[in-house]
Tab-separated table of C-alpha atoms in Angstrom:
chain	number	residue	atom	x	y	z
A	157	MET	CA	27.672	18.348	4.177
A	158	ALA	CA	24.824	21.658	4.828
A	159	PRO	CA	25.909	25.068	5.194
A	160	GLY	CA	26.840	25.785	9.019
A	161	TRP	CA	27.468	23.173	10.333
A	162	SER	CA	30.636	21.795	11.668
A	163	GLN	CA	30.030	18.208	11.030
A	164	ALA	CA	27.274	15.467	8.947
A	165	PRO	CA	25.885	14.176	11.072
A	166	THR	CA	25.306	10.005	10.513
A	167	ILE	CA	21.524	8.761	9.984
A	168	VAL	CA	20.885	4.671	9.910
A	169	VAL	CA	17.991	3.517	8.268
A	170	VAL	CA	17.001	0.412	8.599
A	171	GLY	CA	14.672	-1.026	6.021
A	172	ALA	CA	14.693	-0.800	2.743
A	173	GLY	CA	11.241	0.161	1.365
A	174	ILE	CA	9.741	2.491	-0.638
A	175	ALA	CA	9.601	4.409	3.042
A	176	GLY	CA	13.695	3.431	3.209
A	177	LEU	CA	15.318	4.753	0.150
A	178	ALA	CA	13.045	7.816	0.764
A	179	ALA	CA	13.836	8.510	4.123
A	180	ALA	CA	17.374	7.010	2.909
A	181	TRP	CA	17.167	10.051	-0.269
A	182	GLU	CA	15.528	13.170	1.813
A	183	ALA	CA	19.085	12.557	4.370
A	184	ALA	CA	20.764	12.259	2.367
A	185	ASP	CA	19.669	15.314	-0.250
A	186	ALA	CA	20.236	16.845	3.852
A	187	GLY	CA	24.089	16.146	3.123
A	188	ALA	CA	23.850	13.485	6.380
A	189	HIS	CA	25.838	10.482	5.251
A	190	VAL	CA	23.859	7.946	4.829
A	191	VAL	CA	23.422	3.928	5.827
A	192	LEU	CA	20.688	2.198	4.253
A	193	LEU	CA	20.925	-1.264	6.090
A	194	ASP	CA	17.898	-3.885	4.611
A	195	ALA	CA	17.461	-7.776	5.922
A	196	ASP	CA	16.085	-8.816	1.902
A	197	ARG	CA	19.679	-8.952	-0.682
A	198	ARG	CA	17.782	-6.353	-2.820
A	199	ALA	CA	15.847	-2.641	-1.693
A	200	GLY	CA	12.852	-2.968	-2.754
A	201	GLY	CA	10.819	-4.577	0.104
A	202	LYS	CA	6.747	-4.627	-2.077
A	203	LEU	CA	8.231	-3.110	-4.644
A	204	ALA	CA	9.642	-5.919	-6.941
A	205	SER	CA	9.132	-7.675	-9.986
A	206	THR	CA	9.475	-10.798	-11.723
A	207	SER	CA	10.057	-12.350	-15.682
A	208	LEU	CA	7.585	-14.012	-16.954
A	209	LEU	CA	8.542	-15.052	-20.218
A	210	GLY	CA	10.997	-12.879	-21.105
A	211	ARG	CA	9.238	-10.077	-19.223
A	212	ARG	CA	9.573	-8.213	-16.447
A	213	ILE	CA	5.718	-7.186	-14.558
A	214	ASP	CA	5.509	-6.234	-10.620
A	215	THR	CA	5.136	-8.766	-7.980
A	216	GLY	CA	3.993	-5.859	-5.228
A	217	ALA	CA	3.153	-2.445	-5.995
A	218	ASP	CA	1.741	-2.427	-10.075
A	219	ALA	CA	1.516	1.634	-9.931
A	220	PHE	CA	0.637	4.553	-8.019
A	221	LEU	CA	-1.512	7.437	-6.994
A	222	ALA	CA	-1.231	10.771	-9.335
A	223	ARG	CA	-2.999	12.516	-7.186
A	224	ARG	CA	-0.529	13.418	-4.545
A	225	PRO	CA	2.751	14.955	-5.044
A	226	GLU	CA	5.000	12.486	-3.798
A	227	GLY	CA	5.444	9.216	-6.008
A	228	THR	CA	6.339	11.487	-8.882
A	229	ARG	CA	8.205	14.252	-7.202
A	230	PHE	CA	11.187	11.259	-6.222
A	231	VAL	CA	10.153	9.547	-10.262
A	232	GLN	CA	11.284	12.712	-10.836
A	233	ASP	CA	14.381	12.992	-8.749
A	234	LEU	CA	15.795	9.568	-9.407
A	235	GLY	CA	15.458	11.008	-13.125
A	236	LEU	CA	12.918	8.223	-14.252
A	237	ALA	CA	10.053	11.511	-15.167
A	238	GLY	CA	10.748	10.321	-18.593
A	239	SER	CA	9.660	6.621	-18.158
A	240	LEU	CA	6.159	7.901	-16.208
A	241	VAL	CA	2.718	5.764	-17.906
A	242	SER	CA	-0.671	5.849	-16.847
A	243	PRO	CA	-2.623	2.476	-17.477
A	244	ALA	CA	-3.785	1.571	-20.749
A	245	THR	CA	-7.262	1.192	-18.967
A	246	SER	CA	-8.741	1.818	-15.536
A	247	SER	CA	-12.036	0.827	-16.468
A	248	ALA	CA	-12.653	-2.061	-13.789
A	249	LEU	CA	-15.227	-5.432	-12.503
A	250	VAL	CA	-16.502	-7.004	-9.860
A	251	TRP	CA	-17.791	-10.725	-9.326
A	252	SER	CA	-21.038	-10.665	-8.900
A	253	ARG	CA	-24.498	-12.410	-8.436
A	254	GLY	CA	-22.557	-15.222	-9.838
A	255	ARG	CA	-20.763	-13.434	-13.131
A	256	LEU	CA	-19.132	-10.593	-13.500
A	257	GLN	CA	-20.472	-7.016	-14.016
A	258	ARG	CA	-19.063	-3.764	-15.551
A	259	LEU	CA	-18.705	-1.048	-12.307
A	260	PRO	CA	-21.226	1.462	-11.725
A	261	ASP	CA	-20.121	4.667	-12.623
A	262	GLY	CA	-20.038	6.869	-10.108
A	263	LEU	CA	-18.279	5.235	-7.662
A	264	VAL	CA	-16.550	7.229	-5.266
A	265	LEU	CA	-14.283	5.336	-2.830
A	266	GLY	CA	-17.212	2.555	-3.199
A	267	LEU	CA	-19.671	4.883	-2.753
A	268	PRO	CA	-23.088	5.644	-5.313
A	269	SER	CA	-23.125	8.422	-6.118
A	270	ASN	CA	-25.309	7.990	-9.528
A	271	LEU	CA	-28.533	5.468	-8.107
A	272	LEU	CA	-30.147	5.367	-11.450
A	273	ALA	CA	-26.009	3.760	-12.820
A	274	LEU	CA	-26.136	1.227	-9.950
A	275	ALA	CA	-29.415	0.130	-10.903
A	276	ARG	CA	-28.270	-0.802	-14.510
A	277	SER	CA	-24.961	-1.809	-13.296
A	278	ARG	CA	-26.622	-4.598	-12.501
A	279	VAL	CA	-24.490	-5.686	-9.561
A	280	LEU	CA	-26.771	-4.886	-6.270
A	281	SER	CA	-30.152	-7.011	-6.430
A	282	PRO	CA	-33.235	-4.551	-6.986
A	283	ALA	CA	-34.036	-4.801	-2.993
A	284	GLY	CA	-30.035	-3.592	-2.818
A	285	VAL	CA	-30.927	-0.572	-4.725
A	286	ALA	CA	-33.970	-0.230	-3.207
A	287	ARG	CA	-32.236	0.019	0.786
A	288	ALA	CA	-29.618	2.339	-1.342
A	289	ALA	CA	-31.853	4.551	-2.238
A	290	LEU	CA	-33.100	4.662	1.394
A	291	ASP	CA	-29.803	5.736	2.842
A	292	LEU	CA	-31.076	9.416	0.698
A	293	VAL	CA	-34.675	9.463	3.302
A	294	LEU	CA	-33.426	7.549	6.408
A	295	PRO	CA	-32.661	9.772	10.070
A	296	GLY	CA	-29.475	9.893	11.307
A	297	ASP	CA	-27.032	12.530	12.345
A	298	PRO	CA	-24.375	13.537	10.131
A	299	VAL	CA	-20.989	12.380	9.988
A	300	ALA	CA	-18.653	13.429	12.748
A	301	ALA	CA	-15.144	14.424	12.148
A	302	ASP	CA	-13.961	13.932	15.526
A	303	VAL	CA	-14.466	10.889	16.113
A	304	ASP	CA	-13.276	7.699	14.526
A	305	VAL	CA	-15.311	5.127	13.402
A	306	ALA	CA	-15.588	1.160	11.247
A	307	VAL	CA	-16.854	2.352	7.230
A	308	GLY	CA	-18.303	-0.833	7.078
A	309	PRO	CA	-20.700	-0.224	10.156
A	310	LEU	CA	-21.365	3.138	8.807
A	311	VAL	CA	-22.146	2.069	4.918
A	312	ARG	CA	-24.584	-0.617	5.842
A	313	ARG	CA	-26.694	1.539	8.316
A	314	ARG	CA	-27.030	4.115	5.637
A	315	LEU	CA	-26.863	2.192	2.490
A	316	GLY	CA	-27.483	-2.162	3.516
A	317	ALA	CA	-25.643	-5.249	4.054
A	318	GLU	CA	-25.303	-5.111	-0.430
A	319	VAL	CA	-23.040	-1.199	-1.267
A	320	HIS	CA	-21.272	-2.281	1.688
A	321	ASP	CA	-20.459	-6.736	0.976
A	322	ARG	CA	-20.037	-5.853	-3.061
A	323	LEU	CA	-19.088	-2.352	-4.345
A	324	VAL	CA	-17.040	-1.361	-0.362
A	325	ASP	CA	-15.484	-4.604	1.213
A	326	PRO	CA	-13.931	-5.335	-2.035
A	327	LEU	CA	-12.780	-2.532	-2.585
A	328	LEU	CA	-11.329	-1.212	0.687
A	329	GLY	CA	-10.568	-4.061	1.435
A	330	GLY	CA	-8.491	-4.641	-1.921
A	331	ILE	CA	-6.732	-2.055	-1.289
A	332	ASN	CA	-5.819	-2.717	2.891
A	333	ALA	CA	-6.296	-6.115	2.712
A	334	GLY	CA	-9.172	-6.297	5.290
A	335	SER	CA	-12.054	-6.009	5.662
A	336	SER	CA	-14.026	-2.719	6.361
A	337	ASP	CA	-15.866	-3.452	9.593
A	338	HIS	CA	-12.204	-2.654	11.313
A	339	LEU	CA	-10.930	-0.345	8.917
A	340	SER	CA	-10.121	3.098	10.506
A	341	LEU	CA	-12.479	6.342	8.151
A	342	GLN	CA	-10.655	9.146	9.088
A	343	ALA	CA	-7.504	7.037	8.735
A	344	GLY	CA	-6.905	3.806	6.880
A	345	VAL	CA	-9.673	6.575	4.052
A	346	PRO	CA	-8.688	9.947	4.663
A	347	GLN	CA	-10.220	10.531	1.054
A	348	LEU	CA	-13.576	8.735	1.789
A	349	ALA	CA	-13.865	10.714	5.494
A	350	ALA	CA	-13.143	14.680	3.884
A	351	THR	CA	-16.257	13.318	1.585
A	352	VAL	CA	-19.090	11.496	3.681
A	353	GLN	CA	-18.346	14.091	6.925
A	354	GLY	CA	-20.724	16.770	7.865
A	355	HIS	CA	-22.967	14.973	5.605
A	356	ARG	CA	-25.935	12.814	7.312
A	357	SER	CA	-26.442	11.214	3.093
A	358	LEU	CA	-23.784	9.076	1.524
A	359	VAL	CA	-24.988	8.750	-1.692
A	360	ALA	CA	-25.927	13.453	-1.758
A	361	ALA	CA	-21.679	12.772	-0.279
A	362	ALA	CA	-20.390	10.904	-2.265
A	363	TRP	CA	-22.649	13.360	-5.593
A	364	LEU	CA	-20.717	16.241	-4.189
A	365	GLY	CA	-17.470	13.566	-3.819
A	366	ARG	CA	-17.691	13.107	-7.433
A	367	ARG	CA	-18.714	16.400	-9.192
A	368	ARG	CA	-15.510	18.013	-7.072
A	369	GLN	CA	-13.311	15.128	-8.817
A	370	ARG	CA	-14.811	16.277	-12.782
A	371	ARG	CA	-13.269	19.401	-12.418
A	372	THR	CA	-10.066	17.857	-12.065
A	373	GLU	CA	-10.463	14.875	-14.573
A	374	GLY	CA	-8.459	15.746	-18.006
A	375	ILE	CA	-5.424	17.697	-15.030
A	376	GLY	CA	-3.594	14.013	-15.338
A	377	PRO	CA	-3.706	10.751	-14.368
A	378	VAL	CA	-5.628	8.639	-11.620
A	379	PHE	CA	-2.173	6.371	-11.829
A	380	SER	CA	0.907	6.896	-11.816
A	381	SER	CA	4.208	3.842	-12.895
A	382	VAL	CA	6.817	3.619	-15.064
A	383	THR	CA	7.967	2.193	-17.790
A	384	GLY	CA	9.517	-1.862	-16.602
A	385	GLY	CA	7.546	-1.401	-13.709
A	386	LEU	CA	7.739	0.053	-9.631
A	387	GLY	CA	10.559	-2.720	-9.081
A	388	ARG	CA	13.012	-0.990	-11.570
A	389	PHE	CA	11.386	2.446	-10.231
A	390	ALA	CA	12.919	0.257	-6.330
A	391	ASP	CA	16.287	-0.576	-8.342
A	392	GLN	CA	16.692	2.506	-9.541
A	393	ALA	CA	16.372	4.715	-6.165
A	394	ALA	CA	19.362	2.338	-4.399
A	395	ARG	CA	21.740	2.223	-7.343
A	396	LYS	CA	20.841	5.853	-7.476
A	397	LEU	CA	21.045	6.278	-3.513
A	398	ALA	CA	24.765	4.364	-3.821
A	399	GLU	CA	25.493	7.292	-6.638
A	400	ARG	CA	24.934	9.809	-4.318
A	401	GLY	CA	27.661	7.567	-1.211
A	402	VAL	CA	25.056	6.294	1.037
A	403	GLN	CA	26.554	2.427	2.202
A	404	VAL	CA	24.007	0.191	1.115
A	405	VAL	CA	24.548	-2.187	2.944
A	406	LEU	CA	21.898	-6.122	2.140
A	407	GLY	CA	21.679	-8.883	3.168
A	408	PHE	CA	22.674	-7.822	7.774
A	409	THR	CA	19.519	-7.997	9.628
A	410	ALA	CA	19.317	-5.118	12.763
A	411	GLU	CA	18.810	-7.142	15.235
A	412	ARG	CA	19.563	-4.809	18.438
A	413	LEU	CA	20.268	-0.655	18.988
A	414	GLU	CA	22.452	-0.044	21.753
A	415	ARG	CA	22.594	3.250	23.434
A	416	LEU	CA	26.442	5.625	22.328
A	417	SER	CA	27.965	7.547	25.271
A	418	ARG	CA	30.583	9.754	25.038
A	419	THR	CA	32.787	10.206	28.127
A	420	GLY	CA	30.150	11.151	31.219
A	421	GLY	CA	26.753	9.492	30.183
A	422	THR	CA	26.039	12.362	27.722
A	423	LYS	CA	24.458	9.994	25.341
A	424	VAL	CA	25.950	11.215	21.523
A	425	GLY	CA	24.136	8.824	19.470
A	426	TRP	CA	22.463	4.629	18.379
A	427	SER	CA	24.394	1.862	17.128
A	428	VAL	CA	23.024	-0.212	15.446
A	429	VAL	CA	23.655	-4.388	16.121
A	430	THR	CA	23.608	-7.114	13.629
A	431	GLY	CA	22.826	-10.482	13.541
A	432	VAL	CA	26.597	-10.963	12.908
A	433	GLY	CA	27.738	-8.894	14.861
A	434	ALA	CA	28.416	-5.431	12.462
A	435	ARG	CA	27.509	-2.940	14.221
A	436	PHE	CA	26.482	1.298	12.261
A	437	ALA	CA	26.800	3.917	14.982
A	438	ALA	CA	24.402	6.865	13.406
A	439	ASP	CA	22.916	9.720	15.559
A	440	ALA	CA	20.107	9.122	14.583
A	441	VAL	CA	18.126	6.525	13.260
A	442	VAL	CA	14.823	5.539	11.184
A	443	LEU	CA	13.698	2.211	11.108
A	444	ALA	CA	11.503	1.566	8.050
A	445	VAL	CA	10.177	-1.655	9.008
A	446	PRO	CA	7.231	-2.903	9.914
A	447	PRO	CA	5.446	-3.072	14.039
A	448	GLY	CA	7.260	-6.574	14.387
A	449	PRO	CA	10.509	-5.715	13.581
A	450	ALA	CA	10.097	-1.783	14.675
A	451	GLY	CA	9.362	-2.613	17.907
A	452	SER	CA	11.565	-5.492	18.537
A	453	LEU	CA	13.874	-3.197	18.263
A	454	LEU	CA	12.127	-0.353	20.442
A	455	GLU	CA	10.818	-2.352	22.928
A	456	PRO	CA	14.236	-1.665	25.679
A	457	HIS	CA	14.995	1.755	25.322
A	458	ALA	CA	11.040	2.553	24.365
A	459	PRO	CA	8.945	-0.081	26.366
A	460	THR	CA	5.265	1.853	25.777
A	461	SER	CA	5.760	2.904	22.091
A	462	ALA	CA	6.500	-0.551	21.399
A	463	ALA	CA	4.058	-2.091	22.665
A	464	ARG	CA	1.902	-0.123	20.896
A	465	LEU	CA	3.036	-1.491	17.790
A	466	GLY	CA	2.345	-4.424	18.492
A	467	ASP	CA	-1.094	-3.819	18.857
A	468	ILE	CA	-1.037	-3.274	14.931
A	469	ALA	CA	-2.431	-6.182	12.985
A	470	SER	CA	-1.655	-7.341	10.564
A	471	ALA	CA	-1.684	-8.785	6.649
A	472	SER	CA	-0.385	-11.133	4.495
A	473	VAL	CA	-1.420	-12.113	0.868
A	474	ALA	CA	0.156	-14.123	-2.305
A	475	MET	CA	-0.020	-12.737	-5.433
A	476	VAL	CA	-0.128	-14.873	-8.284
A	477	CYS	CA	1.347	-13.028	-11.447
A	478	LEU	CA	-0.037	-15.986	-14.251
A	479	ALA	CA	1.086	-16.079	-18.108
A	480	TYR	CA	-2.259	-17.700	-21.373
A	481	ARG	CA	-1.641	-18.256	-24.425
A	482	GLU	CA	-4.798	-15.537	-25.763
A	483	ALA	CA	-6.468	-17.848	-27.480
A	484	ASP	CA	-7.058	-19.939	-24.430
A	485	VAL	CA	-9.265	-17.395	-22.888
A	486	ALA	CA	-12.605	-16.050	-24.201
A	487	ARG	CA	-13.729	-13.378	-22.504
A	488	PRO	CA	-12.517	-9.952	-24.095
A	489	LEU	CA	-9.949	-9.029	-21.120
A	490	ASP	CA	-11.401	-5.417	-21.815
A	491	GLY	CA	-10.853	-3.188	-18.126
A	492	SER	CA	-8.161	-3.402	-15.455
A	493	GLY	CA	-9.993	-6.686	-14.220
A	494	PHE	CA	-12.130	-7.958	-11.535
A	495	LEU	CA	-13.122	-7.717	-7.346
A	496	VAL	CA	-14.187	-10.486	-5.686
A	497	PRO	CA	-16.201	-9.966	-2.309
A	498	PRO	CA	-15.510	-11.918	0.290
A	499	ARG	CA	-19.380	-13.060	0.086
A	500	GLU	CA	-18.236	-15.430	-2.637
A	501	GLY	CA	-16.840	-17.315	-1.030
A	502	ARG	CA	-13.815	-17.492	-3.944
A	503	LEU	CA	-10.636	-17.529	-2.504
A	504	MET	CA	-9.122	-15.133	-4.976
A	505	THR	CA	-9.757	-11.620	-3.699
A	506	ALA	CA	-8.517	-9.530	-7.115
A	507	CYS	CA	-8.010	-10.583	-10.738
A	508	SER	CA	-5.410	-8.187	-12.614
A	509	TRP	CA	-5.527	-7.864	-16.050
A	510	ALA	CA	-2.197	-6.946	-15.438
A	511	SER	CA	-1.379	-6.753	-20.267
A	512	SER	CA	-4.497	-4.773	-20.878
A	513	LYS	CA	-2.994	-2.234	-18.188
A	514	TRP	CA	0.205	-2.410	-18.716
A	515	PRO	CA	1.043	-4.070	-23.067
A	516	GLU	CA	4.535	-4.334	-22.161
A	517	VAL	CA	4.445	-7.379	-19.328
A	518	ALA	CA	2.967	-10.014	-22.323
A	519	ALA	CA	4.617	-11.304	-24.808
A	520	PRO	CA	2.931	-11.701	-27.936
A	521	GLY	CA	0.634	-13.821	-27.980
A	522	THR	CA	-0.287	-14.363	-24.422
A	523	VAL	CA	-2.137	-12.209	-21.405
A	524	VAL	CA	-1.064	-11.649	-17.971
A	525	LEU	CA	-3.317	-11.809	-15.274
A	526	ARG	CA	-2.252	-10.280	-11.577
A	527	VAL	CA	-3.971	-12.338	-8.557
A	528	SER	CA	-4.235	-12.014	-5.923
A	529	ALA	CA	-5.887	-13.839	-2.170
A	530	GLY	CA	-5.225	-14.177	1.209
A	531	ARG	CA	-6.786	-11.142	3.744
A	532	ALA	CA	-6.276	-10.183	7.114
A	533	GLY	CA	-9.043	-13.099	8.814
A	534	ASP	CA	-8.546	-15.419	5.600
A	535	GLY	CA	-5.204	-17.226	6.361
A	536	ARG	CA	-6.724	-20.034	2.814
A	537	ALA	CA	-4.015	-19.033	0.418
A	538	LEU	CA	-1.361	-18.192	2.262
A	539	ALA	CA	-2.270	-22.327	3.994
A	540	LEU	CA	-1.607	-24.420	0.188
A	541	ALA	CA	1.454	-25.541	-1.180
A	542	ASP	CA	2.346	-23.606	-4.953
A	543	ASP	CA	0.817	-25.973	-6.681
A	544	VAL	CA	-1.632	-25.964	-5.166
A	545	LEU	CA	-2.930	-22.532	-4.932
A	546	VAL	CA	-2.650	-22.191	-9.242
A	547	ALA	CA	-4.631	-25.252	-10.003
A	548	ARG	CA	-7.250	-23.111	-6.942
A	549	LEU	CA	-6.872	-20.554	-8.402
A	550	HIS	CA	-6.823	-21.008	-11.909
A	551	ALA	CA	-10.280	-22.948	-11.472
A	552	GLU	CA	-11.034	-19.963	-10.019
A	553	LEU	CA	-10.227	-17.806	-13.252
A	554	THR	CA	-12.324	-20.470	-15.668
A	555	ALA	CA	-15.674	-20.357	-14.238
A	556	ALA	CA	-14.659	-16.555	-14.465
A	557	LEU	CA	-13.353	-15.772	-17.740
A	558	GLY	CA	-13.846	-18.902	-19.754
A	559	ILE	CA	-10.535	-20.118	-19.168
A	560	SER	CA	-9.583	-23.393	-21.086
A	561	ALA	CA	-5.918	-24.266	-20.899
A	562	GLU	CA	-3.492	-24.261	-18.227
A	563	PRO	CA	-1.223	-21.612	-17.902
A	564	VAL	CA	1.888	-20.729	-19.826
A	565	ALA	CA	4.007	-19.481	-17.010
A	566	ARG	CA	2.901	-18.524	-12.975
A	567	HIS	CA	5.698	-16.953	-11.245
A	568	VAL	CA	3.372	-16.931	-6.849
A	569	THR	CA	5.233	-14.306	-3.812
A	570	ARG	CA	3.829	-14.372	-0.829
A	571	TRP	CA	3.902	-10.957	1.083
A	572	ILE	CA	4.173	-12.480	4.971
A	573	ASN	CA	2.568	-10.153	7.807
A	574	ALA	CA	3.313	-6.874	5.000
A	575	PHE	CA	-0.035	-4.938	5.364
A	576	PRO	CA	-1.031	-3.419	8.267
A	577	GLN	CA	-4.675	-3.246	9.410
A	578	TYR	CA	-5.465	0.831	10.488
A	579	SER	CA	-7.953	-0.490	13.076
A	580	PRO	CA	-10.629	2.991	14.627
A	581	GLY	CA	-8.219	5.147	16.498
A	582	HIS	CA	-4.803	4.833	14.080
A	583	ALA	CA	-3.581	7.721	14.535
A	584	GLU	CA	-4.244	8.442	18.387
A	585	LEU	CA	-2.034	5.459	18.169
A	586	VAL	CA	0.464	6.345	15.679
A	587	ALA	CA	0.698	9.652	17.874
A	588	ALA	CA	1.415	7.134	21.246
A	589	VAL	CA	4.348	5.792	19.522
A	590	GLU	CA	6.116	8.389	18.523
A	591	GLN	CA	5.470	9.994	21.843
A	592	GLY	CA	6.943	7.524	23.832
A	593	LEU	CA	10.760	7.607	20.826
A	594	PRO	CA	13.911	8.232	23.152
A	595	ALA	CA	15.518	11.522	21.142
A	596	GLY	CA	17.695	10.259	17.359
A	597	LEU	CA	15.022	7.613	16.939
A	598	GLU	CA	12.243	7.720	14.035
A	599	VAL	CA	9.641	4.811	12.701
A	600	ALA	CA	8.336	5.235	9.464
A	601	GLY	CA	6.092	3.198	6.638
A	602	ALA	CA	2.889	1.866	5.968
A	603	ALA	CA	2.410	0.608	9.619
A	604	TYR	CA	1.314	4.660	9.890
A	605	GLN	CA	0.250	7.850	8.158
A	606	GLY	CA	-1.127	5.443	4.917
A	607	VAL	CA	-0.273	2.153	2.643
A	608	GLY	CA	-0.056	3.764	-0.391
A	609	VAL	CA	3.673	3.676	-1.952
A	610	PRO	CA	3.476	8.178	-2.786
A	611	ALA	CA	2.672	7.597	1.817
A	612	CYS	CA	5.338	5.221	2.540
A	613	ILE	CA	7.398	8.161	-0.099
A	614	GLY	CA	5.963	11.294	2.621
A	615	SER	CA	6.178	9.236	5.834
A	616	GLY	CA	10.379	8.316	5.061
A	617	ARG	CA	11.014	11.760	4.077
A	618	ASP	CA	9.865	12.930	7.577
A	619	ALA	CA	11.396	10.666	9.050
A	620	ALA	CA	14.266	11.517	7.843
A	621	ARG	CA	13.506	15.454	9.073
A	622	ARG	CA	12.533	14.412	12.526
A	623	ALA	CA	16.277	12.126	12.548
A	624	VAL	CA	18.403	15.062	10.816
A	625	ALA	CA	17.026	17.971	13.324
A	626	SER	CA	17.241	16.080	15.985
A	627	ALA	CA	21.060	14.770	15.112
A	628	MET	CA	22.005	18.234	14.492
A	629	THR	CA	20.568	19.174	17.127
A	630	ASP	CA	22.647	17.169	19.941
A	631	LEU	CA	26.053	17.513	17.806
A	632	GLY	CA	24.803	21.333	18.285
């Protein structure tokens, strides 16, 4: 119990993904009694792993941005600091103009900062490079800091279609499982917004941004994970929470919220009611679930917030992990993997060379690939049966990597409506959602302040702090 409290509040966290795990940790740190509830039978959400030829491999995110502090701090809180690892390679490629091409040096979230390196890479045609160079002389207003725009139209206008289609869209679309034509600059890619705002030329802005990046190179890795993968990270969080006295309740779906009142009608909290009728009383509740389920729970109590949550679209992605005999893959896997632009018409959107990034995931004599398929507006992969999906992706990999035999192991994971889409105006939408919440209800997760692991951890911790503060106000 925190100093000065007459009694500890009870906080119920609905959703045990990384945001919910972080929210539960923060609330427990504050001295609250915490219940962590999830419909799944395991905690972690999209931080999950499977066994492939006896080795653990992540089936969701496989790394987090190390230069944001939230991820590394949580790793340290869980006693895993000694397990921090970084990818063995970060050099990436793109499928462009009928072959794999090394991404040019000097990219800043897909924007070229070095036109000579862009030309030498052969990712773009000579005409595409010439069009990108026009950005340096084309007239136009600087990118405004107070007006949100979609990334795609901005890039096309300044740099041309090829830079957008072959660099920016596959990179940013891969991160968000969407299209840069509908991606908010300010909320969806805040690092890019900070780079280009106030500049007319995107090439010049990228050059300045790259110069700033070089000042921090060597300070530490850009991306990190833990030995055993981020699935282990989530499992450790759930175990440690239980050890700290958090009531971790898995396999129960939150069906509705009910208000709790004292005699006389004074509100003192909420009851989370599950599908089997179990009830969990709370002084405050953190909804760390996707916008759809959160909206359903909120609708009777905060209809405006629920309606705005319904405006957040979500994308589905299939993640297919494939193991091959090393001798059956002709192309050297000398990088982290490759991106596939939508304009290529292929089923896959990206292929991560997992065993090159994380050598521990492959059994001796094998290589492991993580292949992503599906994005907003492209549900082809999700409509295919597992066998058909694997066969289609294997055929595409054969063309790209010179594979001469079938995979020796496979695993298919389908992440349905798991990737929220940040359209222009997203920050204002989130503000409206939060402003419409009744006292004692908070939201957290990938739909609000960023989709990466550190952003979700930060969202969960912030929501828990607000929930505890609200609970203590009501408790007096």
